Short mmCIF file of C-alpha atoms in Angstrom, two decimals:
data_model
loop_
_atom_site.label_atom_id
_atom_site.label_comp_id
_atom_site.label_asym_id
_atom_site.label_seq_id
_atom_site.Cartn_x
_atom_site.Cartn_y
_atom_site.Cartn_z
CA MET A 385 -0.07 0.20 0.19
CA ARG A 386 2.62 2.58 0.74
CA ARG A 387 4.36 1.32 -2.84
CA SER A 388 0.73 2.60 -4.62
CA LEU A 389 0.48 6.12 -2.46
CA ALA A 390 3.89 6.36 -3.18
CA GLY A 391 3.65 5.87 -7.24
CA VAL A 392 0.47 7.71 -6.47
CA ALA A 393 1.66 11.11 -5.51
CA LEU A 394 4.61 10.75 -8.43
CA ALA A 395 1.89 10.53 -10.77
CA VAL A 396 0.22 13.18 -10.08
CA THR A 397 2.62 15.27 -8.99
CA SER A 398 5.14 14.80 -11.81
CA MET A 399 2.55 15.69 -14.43
CA VAL A 400 1.13 19.17 -12.25
CA ALA A 401 5.43 19.76 -12.07
CA LEU A 402 5.40 18.47 -16.16
CA SER A 403 2.13 21.27 -16.21
CA PHE A 404 3.75 23.86 -15.55
CA LEU A 405 8.17 23.61 -16.13
CA ILE A 406 7.11 22.76 -19.89
CA PRO A 407 5.30 25.94 -20.45
CA LEU A 408 7.91 27.87 -18.37
CA ALA A 409 10.59 26.65 -19.37
CA ALA A 410 9.69 28.10 -23.17
CA LEU A 411 8.34 31.31 -21.19
CA VAL A 412 11.86 32.22 -20.07
CA MET A 413 13.17 31.88 -23.47
CA SER A 414 11.26 33.72 -25.33
CA LEU A 415 11.71 36.13 -22.07
CA VAL A 416 15.16 36.20 -22.47
CA LYS A 417 15.70 36.26 -26.70
CA ALA A 418 12.75 38.98 -26.33
CA GLN A 419 15.73 40.84 -23.75
CA ALA A 420 18.15 40.69 -25.69
CA VAL A 421 16.76 42.10 -29.18
CA THR A 422 14.43 45.32 -27.55
CA ALA A 423 18.62 45.70 -26.55
CA ALA A 424 20.07 45.89 -29.48
CA GLU A 425 17.55 47.99 -31.26
CA GLN A 426 17.57 50.46 -28.31
CA ARG A 427 21.16 50.21 -29.10
CA ALA A 428 20.21 50.45 -32.58
CA ALA A 429 17.92 53.96 -32.56
CA ALA A 430 20.72 55.64 -29.48
CA LEU A 431 23.53 55.68 -32.17
CA ALA A 432 20.46 57.16 -35.08
CA PRO A 433 20.54 61.63 -33.62
CA VAL A 434 25.10 61.01 -33.15
CA LEU A 435 25.09 60.15 -37.62
CA THR A 436 22.10 62.73 -38.75
CA LEU A 437 24.26 65.54 -36.84
CA THR A 438 28.27 63.82 -37.92
CA THR A 439 29.16 61.36 -40.70
CA ASP A 440 33.02 61.22 -38.49
CA PRO A 441 34.58 57.74 -38.28
CA ALA A 442 36.36 58.53 -35.54
CA ALA A 443 33.22 60.43 -33.97
CA LEU A 444 31.25 57.75 -34.83
CA ARG A 445 32.97 54.29 -33.89
CA GLU A 446 33.42 56.61 -30.21
CA SER A 447 29.50 56.73 -29.92
CA ALA A 448 29.74 52.88 -31.01
CA ALA A 449 31.96 51.11 -28.70
CA SER A 450 30.27 53.54 -26.12
CA LEU A 451 26.32 51.76 -26.86
CA ASP A 452 28.32 48.65 -27.90
CA PRO A 453 31.30 47.46 -25.72
CA ALA A 454 30.80 43.71 -27.95
CA GLN A 455 31.24 46.55 -31.31
CA GLN A 456 28.34 44.37 -32.46
CA LEU A 457 27.22 47.67 -33.95
CA VAL A 458 27.51 48.77 -37.37
CA VAL A 459 27.39 52.35 -39.10
CA HIS A 460 26.54 51.37 -43.09
CA LEU A 461 26.96 54.71 -44.66
CA PRO A 462 25.41 55.84 -48.02
CA ALA A 463 27.38 53.84 -51.64
CA ASP A 464 30.09 55.51 -52.35
CA ALA A 465 31.60 56.41 -48.02
CA GLY A 466 31.36 52.52 -47.12
CA ALA A 467 30.29 50.32 -43.90
CA LEU A 468 32.35 51.24 -40.59
CA GLY A 469 32.79 47.40 -38.66
CA SER A 470 32.52 43.85 -39.16
CA SER A 471 29.27 43.53 -40.93
CA LYS A 472 27.04 40.11 -40.32
CA ALA A 473 24.03 41.18 -42.47
CA PRO A 474 23.37 39.75 -45.58
CA ALA A 475 23.19 42.40 -48.76
CA ALA A 476 19.33 41.69 -49.51
CA LEU A 477 18.24 42.51 -46.32
CA LEU A 478 20.20 46.06 -46.95
CA GLU A 479 19.40 46.74 -49.65
CA ARG A 480 16.37 46.39 -48.33
CA ALA A 481 16.46 48.74 -45.60
CA GLN A 482 17.98 51.08 -47.88
CA GLN A 483 15.90 50.99 -50.84
CA GLY A 484 13.40 50.84 -49.03
CA ARG A 485 14.06 52.92 -45.44
CA GLU A 486 12.31 49.68 -43.38
CA SER A 487 13.07 48.80 -39.76
CA ILE A 488 14.46 45.84 -40.07
CA SER A 489 14.64 42.65 -37.43
CA GLN A 490 15.02 39.09 -38.28
CA ALA A 491 16.58 35.98 -37.12
CA VAL A 492 19.38 35.48 -39.21
CA PRO A 493 22.40 31.88 -39.10
CA GLY A 494 23.99 32.75 -35.51
CA GLY A 495 21.83 35.24 -34.38
CA TRP A 496 19.13 38.28 -34.31
CA ILE A 497 20.03 41.45 -36.84
CA CYS A 498 18.20 44.61 -36.00
CA LEU A 499 18.35 47.25 -39.65
CA GLN A 500 17.77 50.52 -38.59
CA PRO A 501 17.36 52.86 -41.79
CA VAL A 502 18.16 56.44 -41.02
CA VAL A 503 18.15 59.55 -43.83
CA LEU A 504 20.45 61.99 -43.94
CA PRO A 505 21.25 64.87 -45.33
CA GLY A 506 20.46 65.90 -49.25
CA ASP A 507 18.22 62.74 -48.64
CA ARG A 508 20.38 60.25 -48.02
CA VAL A 509 20.75 56.61 -46.50
CA ALA A 510 22.49 55.76 -44.12
CA VAL A 511 22.12 52.23 -41.94
CA ILE A 512 23.16 51.06 -37.95
CA GLU A 513 23.30 47.86 -37.97
CA ASN A 514 23.32 45.38 -34.50
CA PHE A 515 24.20 41.48 -34.61
CA VAL A 516 22.95 39.44 -31.50
CA PRO A 517 25.12 36.80 -31.06
CA GLU A 518 22.67 33.43 -30.49
CA GLU A 519 24.04 33.33 -26.84
CA GLU A 520 22.41 36.20 -25.95
CA LEU A 521 19.73 35.30 -27.10
CA THR A 522 19.63 31.87 -24.32
CA HIS A 523 22.14 33.48 -21.62
CA GLY A 524 21.55 32.21 -19.24
CA VAL A 525 17.77 30.10 -19.79
CA LYS A 526 20.05 26.77 -18.92
CA GLU A 527 20.52 27.88 -15.25
CA SER A 528 16.84 29.68 -15.73
CA TRP A 529 16.56 25.74 -16.46
CA ALA A 530 18.13 23.64 -13.93
CA VAL A 531 16.59 25.60 -10.98
CA MET A 532 13.41 25.22 -12.49
CA SER A 533 13.69 21.48 -12.41
CA PHE A 534 15.53 20.95 -9.34
CA LEU A 535 12.33 22.55 -7.54
CA ALA A 536 9.77 20.06 -9.17
CA VAL A 537 11.73 16.97 -8.72
CA ALA A 538 11.86 18.39 -4.99
CA LEU A 539 9.04 19.80 -5.11
CA ILE A 540 8.23 15.32 -6.06
CA GLY A 541 10.08 13.96 -3.67
CA GLY A 542 8.33 15.28 -0.77
CA SER A 543 5.19 14.54 -1.57
CA VAL A 544 6.34 11.16 -2.06
CA LEU A 545 7.81 10.85 1.50
CA VAL A 546 4.66 12.84 2.47
CA ALA A 547 2.81 10.33 1.22
CA ASP A 548 4.75 7.92 1.98
CA ARG A 549 5.04 8.92 5.83
CA LEU A 550 1.18 8.93 5.68
CA GLY A 551 1.03 5.42 4.36
CA SER A 552 3.24 3.81 6.10
CA LYS A 553 0.51 4.75 9.21
CA VAL A 554 -2.07 3.01 6.97
CA VAL A 555 0.04 0.10 6.61
CA ARG A 556 1.37 -0.85 9.77
CA SER A 557 -1.94 -0.02 11.58
CA SER A 558 -3.83 -3.06 8.54
CA ARG A 559 -0.66 -5.55 9.11
CA LYS A 560 -0.59 -5.66 12.72
CA LEU A 561 -4.25 -6.50 12.73
CA ALA A 562 -3.52 -8.47 10.02
CA GLN A 563 -0.60 -10.26 12.28
CA ALA A 564 -3.73 -10.28 15.11
CA SER A 565 -5.36 -12.26 12.85
CA ARG A 566 -3.47 -15.27 11.65
CA ALA A 567 -2.36 -15.15 15.41
CA LEU A 568 -6.09 -14.91 16.80
CA GLY A 569 -6.17 -18.33 13.19
CA GLN A 570 -3.16 -20.18 15.20
CA GLY A 571 -4.67 -20.50 18.61
CA ASP A 572 -2.96 -17.57 20.23
CA LEU A 573 -6.90 -16.33 21.99
CA ASP A 574 -5.77 -13.45 23.71
CA THR A 575 -3.88 -12.02 21.02
CA ARG A 576 -5.63 -8.71 20.57
CA VAL A 577 -5.33 -4.73 18.83
CA ASP A 578 -4.10 -1.23 19.57
CA PRO A 579 -6.74 0.75 17.65
CA VAL A 580 -4.64 3.01 15.81
CA GLY A 581 -4.23 4.56 12.70
CA PRO A 582 -6.88 6.16 10.39
CA LYS A 583 -11.03 6.02 11.46
CA GLU A 584 -11.06 3.07 9.49
CA LEU A 585 -8.65 0.77 10.64
CA ARG A 586 -9.48 2.02 14.28
CA ASP A 587 -12.87 0.81 13.53
CA ALA A 588 -11.55 -2.38 12.85
CA GLY A 589 -9.15 -2.86 15.18
CA VAL A 590 -12.03 -2.10 17.84
CA ALA A 591 -13.80 -4.54 16.41
CA PHE A 592 -11.09 -7.12 16.00
CA ASN A 593 -10.53 -6.48 20.02
CA ALA A 594 -14.70 -7.20 20.30
CA MET A 595 -15.08 -10.32 18.21
CA ALA A 596 -11.77 -11.76 19.38
CA HIS A 597 -12.99 -11.89 23.24
CA ARG A 598 -16.64 -12.54 21.72
CA MET A 599 -14.85 -15.99 20.50
CA THR A 600 -13.06 -16.93 23.84
CA GLU A 601 -16.63 -16.45 26.46
CA LEU A 602 -17.64 -18.35 23.12
CA LEU A 603 -15.73 -21.54 23.39
CA ALA A 604 -15.26 -20.75 27.12
CA VAL A 605 -19.35 -21.92 27.74
CA GLU A 606 -18.70 -24.80 25.19
CA ARG A 607 -15.85 -26.12 26.82
CA GLU A 608 -17.64 -25.56 29.91
CA LEU A 609 -20.84 -27.44 28.21
CA VAL A 610 -18.51 -30.92 27.28
CA ALA A 611 -17.57 -30.73 31.04
CA ASP A 612 -20.92 -31.12 32.09
CA LEU A 613 -22.45 -33.35 30.04
CA SER A 614 -19.45 -36.21 30.32
CA HIS A 615 -20.43 -35.04 33.88
CA ARG A 616 -23.97 -36.51 33.79
CA LEU A 617 -21.87 -39.73 32.55
CA ARG A 618 -20.57 -40.36 36.25
CA THR A 619 -25.03 -41.40 36.92
CA PRO A 620 -24.70 -44.63 34.55
CA LEU A 621 -20.55 -45.43 35.61
CA THR A 622 -22.31 -46.33 39.23
CA ALA A 623 -24.65 -48.57 38.10
CA LEU A 624 -22.25 -50.10 35.60
CA HIS A 625 -20.45 -50.01 39.16
CA LEU A 626 -22.59 -51.51 41.17
CA ALA A 627 -23.19 -54.36 38.83
CA SER A 628 -20.35 -55.18 39.26
CA GLU A 629 -19.69 -55.39 42.87
CA ARG A 630 -23.42 -57.58 42.00
CA MET A 631 -21.28 -60.46 39.30
CA GLU A 632 -18.79 -60.21 41.81
CA GLY A 633 -17.37 -64.24 41.41
CA SER A 634 -19.09 -64.39 38.15
CA PRO A 635 -16.05 -64.66 35.29
CA GLU A 636 -16.79 -62.22 33.51
CA SER A 637 -17.00 -59.89 37.26
CA ALA A 638 -13.35 -58.87 36.82
CA ARG A 639 -13.61 -57.62 32.85
CA VAL A 640 -16.48 -55.67 33.16
CA GLU A 641 -14.48 -54.03 36.52
CA ALA A 642 -11.44 -53.17 34.08
CA ALA A 643 -13.86 -52.60 31.47
CA VAL A 644 -15.59 -50.29 34.31
CA CYS A 645 -12.84 -48.27 35.96
CA GLU A 646 -10.75 -47.81 31.85
CA LEU A 647 -14.50 -45.61 31.40
CA GLU A 648 -14.75 -43.33 34.38
CA ALA A 649 -10.50 -42.80 33.15
CA GLU A 650 -11.58 -42.02 30.08
CA LEU A 651 -14.32 -39.54 32.07
CA ARG A 652 -11.83 -38.27 34.08
CA ALA A 653 -9.77 -37.27 30.37
CA ILE A 654 -12.36 -35.40 29.37
CA ILE A 655 -13.77 -33.87 31.48
CA ALA A 656 -10.48 -32.13 33.36
CA ALA A 657 -9.87 -31.07 29.27
CA ALA A 658 -12.64 -29.42 28.92
CA ARG A 659 -12.33 -27.20 31.29
CA THR A 660 -8.35 -27.55 31.01
CA PRO A 661 -7.88 -23.06 30.44
CA LEU A 662 -7.23 -22.61 26.24
CA ALA A 663 -3.87 -23.64 25.65
CA VAL A 664 -3.38 -24.94 22.16
CA GLY A 665 -1.04 -28.08 21.17
CA PRO A 666 -0.75 -30.03 18.01
CA MET A 667 -4.03 -31.76 18.91
CA GLY A 668 -5.77 -28.53 20.31
CA GLN A 669 -5.31 -26.62 16.19
CA GLY A 670 -7.05 -29.00 14.87
CA MET A 671 -10.51 -28.35 17.50
CA LEU A 672 -9.93 -24.59 17.02
CA GLY A 673 -9.87 -24.97 13.61
CA THR A 674 -6.99 -24.27 12.58
CA GLU A 675 -3.14 -25.27 10.20
CA PRO A 676 -0.54 -26.58 11.45
CA SER A 677 1.77 -22.96 10.51
CA ALA A 678 4.15 -23.22 7.55
CA GLY A 679 6.91 -25.48 7.52
CA GLN A 680 5.46 -27.29 10.42
CA GLY A 681 6.39 -30.78 9.51
CA SER A 682 8.86 -33.29 10.26
CA GLY A 683 9.84 -30.87 13.49
CA ALA A 684 6.83 -30.48 14.47
CA GLY A 685 8.11 -31.71 17.28
CA ALA A 686 11.04 -30.59 18.45
CA SER A 687 10.02 -28.35 20.88
CA GLY A 688 6.43 -30.02 21.45
CA PRO A 689 5.16 -33.46 22.55
CA ARG A 690 6.77 -36.75 21.58
CA CYS A 691 6.13 -39.84 21.70
CA GLU A 692 6.77 -42.85 19.99
CA ALA A 693 4.12 -44.40 18.53
CA ALA A 694 4.39 -48.21 17.91
CA ASP A 695 4.52 -48.36 21.86
CA VAL A 696 1.30 -46.69 21.96
CA VAL A 697 -0.50 -48.43 19.29
CA ARG A 698 0.62 -52.17 20.26
CA ARG A 699 -0.66 -50.43 24.06
CA ARG A 700 -3.32 -49.38 22.49
CA THR A 701 -3.74 -53.26 20.52
CA ALA A 702 -3.71 -54.96 23.75
CA PHE A 703 -6.72 -53.31 25.44
CA TRP A 704 -8.70 -54.08 21.93
CA SER A 705 -8.05 -57.18 21.97
CA VAL A 706 -9.64 -58.12 24.55
CA LEU A 707 -13.38 -57.25 23.28
CA ALA A 708 -11.60 -58.68 19.80
CA GLU A 709 -11.73 -61.93 21.82
CA GLN A 710 -14.75 -62.00 23.17
CA GLN A 711 -16.48 -60.70 19.54
CA ASN A 712 -14.10 -63.70 17.76
CA ARG A 713 -12.36 -61.69 16.43
CA SER A 714 -8.87 -62.45 15.49
CA CYS A 715 -6.89 -60.01 15.40
CA SER A 716 -3.12 -59.38 14.47
CA LEU A 717 -0.04 -56.59 14.96
CA ASP A 718 2.06 -55.95 12.77
CA LEU A 719 5.08 -52.83 14.98
CA THR A 720 8.09 -51.97 12.79
CA GLN A 721 11.34 -52.21 14.81
CA GLU A 722 12.83 -49.02 14.13
CA PRO A 723 11.65 -45.53 16.04
CA THR A 724 8.56 -44.28 15.88
CA THR A 725 8.50 -40.93 16.94
CA VAL A 726 6.41 -38.49 15.59
CA GLY A 727 5.08 -34.72 17.30
CA LEU A 728 2.31 -36.12 19.40
CA SER A 729 1.21 -36.56 22.62
CA ASP A 730 1.08 -39.95 23.83
CA ASP A 731 -3.33 -39.56 24.51
CA ASP A 732 -3.16 -37.50 20.99
CA VAL A 733 -2.21 -41.44 19.88
CA ALA A 734 -4.32 -43.47 21.60
CA ALA A 735 -6.94 -41.40 20.44
CA VAL A 736 -6.33 -42.10 17.39
CA VAL A 737 -5.71 -46.01 17.75
CA ASP A 738 -9.19 -45.90 19.77
CA ALA A 739 -10.87 -44.08 16.61
CA LEU A 740 -10.10 -46.40 14.34
CA ILE A 741 -10.20 -49.44 15.87
CA GLY A 742 -13.22 -48.66 16.97
CA ASN A 743 -14.91 -48.04 14.08
CA VAL A 744 -14.12 -51.95 13.49
CA PHE A 745 -16.26 -52.48 16.13
CA ARG A 746 -19.09 -50.08 15.01
CA HIS A 747 -19.69 -50.47 11.39
CA THR A 748 -18.86 -54.40 10.54
CA ALA A 749 -20.68 -57.98 12.71
CA PRO A 750 -18.65 -59.75 14.52
CA GLY A 751 -15.96 -62.46 14.09
CA THR A 752 -15.06 -60.01 11.07
CA PRO A 753 -10.84 -59.76 11.43
CA PHE A 754 -8.83 -56.59 11.61
CA ALA A 755 -5.27 -56.03 11.39
CA VAL A 756 -3.35 -53.45 12.93
CA GLN A 757 -0.16 -52.47 12.14
CA VAL A 758 2.29 -49.69 12.12
CA VAL A 759 4.59 -48.76 9.74
CA ARG A 760 8.02 -46.74 9.21
CA THR A 761 9.55 -44.87 5.95
CA ALA A 762 11.57 -42.35 5.04
CA GLN A 763 10.15 -39.03 6.44
CA ALA A 764 7.17 -40.43 8.28
CA VAL A 765 5.70 -43.25 10.65
CA GLU A 766 2.21 -45.06 8.64
CA LEU A 767 -0.51 -46.39 11.53
CA VAL A 768 -2.38 -48.73 9.14
CA VAL A 769 -6.00 -50.07 10.16
CA ALA A 770 -7.51 -52.84 7.54
CA ASP A 771 -10.28 -54.64 8.78
CA GLY A 772 -12.92 -57.57 6.64
CA GLY A 773 -15.85 -55.66 7.03
CA PRO A 774 -17.84 -53.70 3.44
CA GLY A 775 -14.87 -51.21 3.62
CA ILE A 776 -16.02 -47.86 2.59
CA PRO A 777 -18.25 -46.89 -0.36
CA GLU A 778 -17.65 -42.85 -0.10
CA PRO A 779 -13.93 -41.91 0.80
CA ASP A 780 -14.33 -38.89 0.10
CA LEU A 781 -17.41 -38.02 2.32
CA ALA A 782 -16.47 -40.52 4.76
CA LEU A 783 -13.07 -37.80 5.61
CA SER A 784 -15.87 -35.03 6.35
CA ARG A 785 -16.94 -34.29 9.65
CA GLY A 786 -20.22 -35.35 10.46
CA SER A 787 -21.56 -36.27 7.21
CA SER A 788 -21.28 -40.27 6.69
CA THR A 789 -24.66 -41.96 7.32
CA GLY A 790 -25.15 -43.57 11.28
CA SER A 791 -22.34 -42.20 12.19
CA THR A 792 -21.16 -38.71 13.31
CA GLY A 793 -17.83 -38.63 11.76
CA LEU A 794 -15.26 -37.90 14.79
CA GLY A 795 -13.74 -40.70 14.40
CA LEU A 796 -11.81 -40.27 10.70
CA ASP A 797 -11.89 -36.85 11.32
CA ILE A 798 -9.97 -36.93 15.05
CA ALA A 799 -6.83 -39.02 12.99
CA GLY A 800 -7.76 -36.60 10.43
CA ARG A 801 -6.37 -32.95 12.68
CA ALA A 802 -3.65 -36.00 14.41
CA ALA A 803 -2.44 -36.11 10.75
CA THR A 804 -2.83 -32.87 9.67
CA ALA A 805 -1.56 -31.48 12.99
CA THR A 806 2.40 -32.76 11.89
CA GLY A 807 2.08 -32.56 8.86
CA GLY A 808 0.74 -36.02 8.02
CA SER A 809 -2.35 -37.32 5.66
CA VAL A 810 -5.36 -39.78 5.94
CA ARG A 811 -6.21 -42.49 3.23
CA ILE A 812 -8.47 -44.84 2.85
CA GLY A 813 -9.12 -47.71 0.01
CA CYS A 814 -8.96 -51.13 0.15
CA GLY A 815 -7.39 -53.69 1.91
CA PRO A 816 -6.12 -57.57 1.49
CA LEU A 817 -8.84 -58.64 4.10
CA GLY A 818 -11.25 -57.00 2.30
CA GLY A 819 -12.79 -54.38 4.13
CA ALA A 820 -11.64 -50.60 4.90
CA HIS A 821 -8.01 -49.94 4.38
CA ILE A 822 -7.05 -46.50 6.92
CA THR A 823 -3.95 -45.72 6.78
CA VAL A 824 -2.69 -43.15 8.69
CA SER A 825 0.01 -41.31 8.11
CA PHE A 826 2.20 -38.90 11.54
CA ALA A 827 5.70 -36.94 10.01
CA LEU A 828 9.21 -37.91 11.95
CA ALA A 829 9.94 -35.86 14.50
CA ALA A 830 12.81 -33.61 14.78
CA ARG A 831 15.32 -35.00 16.95
CA ALA A 832 14.68 -33.81 20.44
CA PRO A 833 17.81 -31.11 22.04
CA ALA A 834 20.49 -32.35 23.35
CA GLY A 835 19.17 -32.81 28.31
CA ARG A 836 16.27 -32.46 27.08
CA ARG A 837 14.37 -35.27 29.15
CA PRO A 838 11.84 -37.58 28.31
CA ARG A 839 8.48 -36.91 28.54
CA ILE A 840 6.61 -39.23 30.42
CA SER A 841 3.34 -40.62 30.15
CA ARG A 842 0.91 -38.94 32.19
CA ARG A 843 -1.97 -42.22 30.55
CA ARG A 844 -3.55 -44.46 33.14
CA PRO A 845 -1.96 -48.30 32.94
CA VAL A 846 -4.07 -50.38 30.21
CA TRP A 847 -5.09 -53.34 32.11
CA PRO A 848 -3.58 -56.54 30.61
CA ARG A 849 -5.11 -59.12 28.91
CA ARG A 850 -6.98 -61.97 30.52
CA ARG A 851 -5.18 -64.78 29.48
#
């Protein structure tokens, strides 16, 4: 914007300056020429009275020298007497002035000539010639043009400078507003702007601050509502605890109690996360509807959360294998032996595994086999969950949150947001088991700085598989 304003000022001022400078330069040149010609005519006219009094060559030369030190005054006496001085007048003009007794003032090669006829006694005609060289016709014109050009350049430069200073205030205000908008989009809900600049930008800054404040309030209310709704699940959980106590001694008692404890731990984690102040991490960015910042990818975990994806997948698959055994599902697990460090927390990766395997149990019939695999590539860690169910007929629609028929679409959305937070992706296809084949790619995390303490997972322990 500053360049645009400076360009406009430059164009407008240049046009104004040129519209005055060109006519003024022509006028100066015309005035200088007119002054030189007028002075020559006056010198010729001043010598005419002397010529009427005497035709003595010595007296005439003395008078001409006093009137014109440059010795450009020449007296052409009648034909029998000759000329006093070096004449530059064409013969035709001299003859015309003598015979026609006509005052002549016109341009000739090399300058300007003035011829003044003087009638002497005896009806004789003498002609006074005054030649003005070309340099006298333009004397001082270049200097005047240089001064006017300097003033025009100074005027143009001053206008551009003023426009740039005025534009800098607008640009500074709009740049701060843009930076605050990007920060808000990346999850910094405390960002605000100081309304400065023109009135319109100040109004935009005030409106932005009001919007950010209202957004923070709405998010806080929404998170509190989630916590309240989650808390309402404690009542049926208490009933399940009582039911499991009444089942004490039966083969299923320990298994039911473990599942209830696991569900209660998940519920506590949801309530705690919902009531945590709005500080965002990689998964939090996705929850706030933002994209990872430019350059975020394989180095996303250099200063943020980190975990070994294979270890988390092993623990969560062991948990789900208990339910798979009850439903006569075959479950295979294939884990790479290479490091699988990704820029997500244990809980984030576990949420992805639970969402994908949970979809298998929700959308396929009991007895349907599934397989879990973790593969390490050069730049990423791939989590593959395949099943022998009917598959996903519309993969693109399934990746849209809440768009799947008969499903909320949250499972694949969780996986997609986690992958995107590290610079990865989600792919859906058909696997060797004949059903859905979902691949979640996590970009490898950058190597942790030297001396950094490893992150200790706060996730509750997983109940061992019952033999």
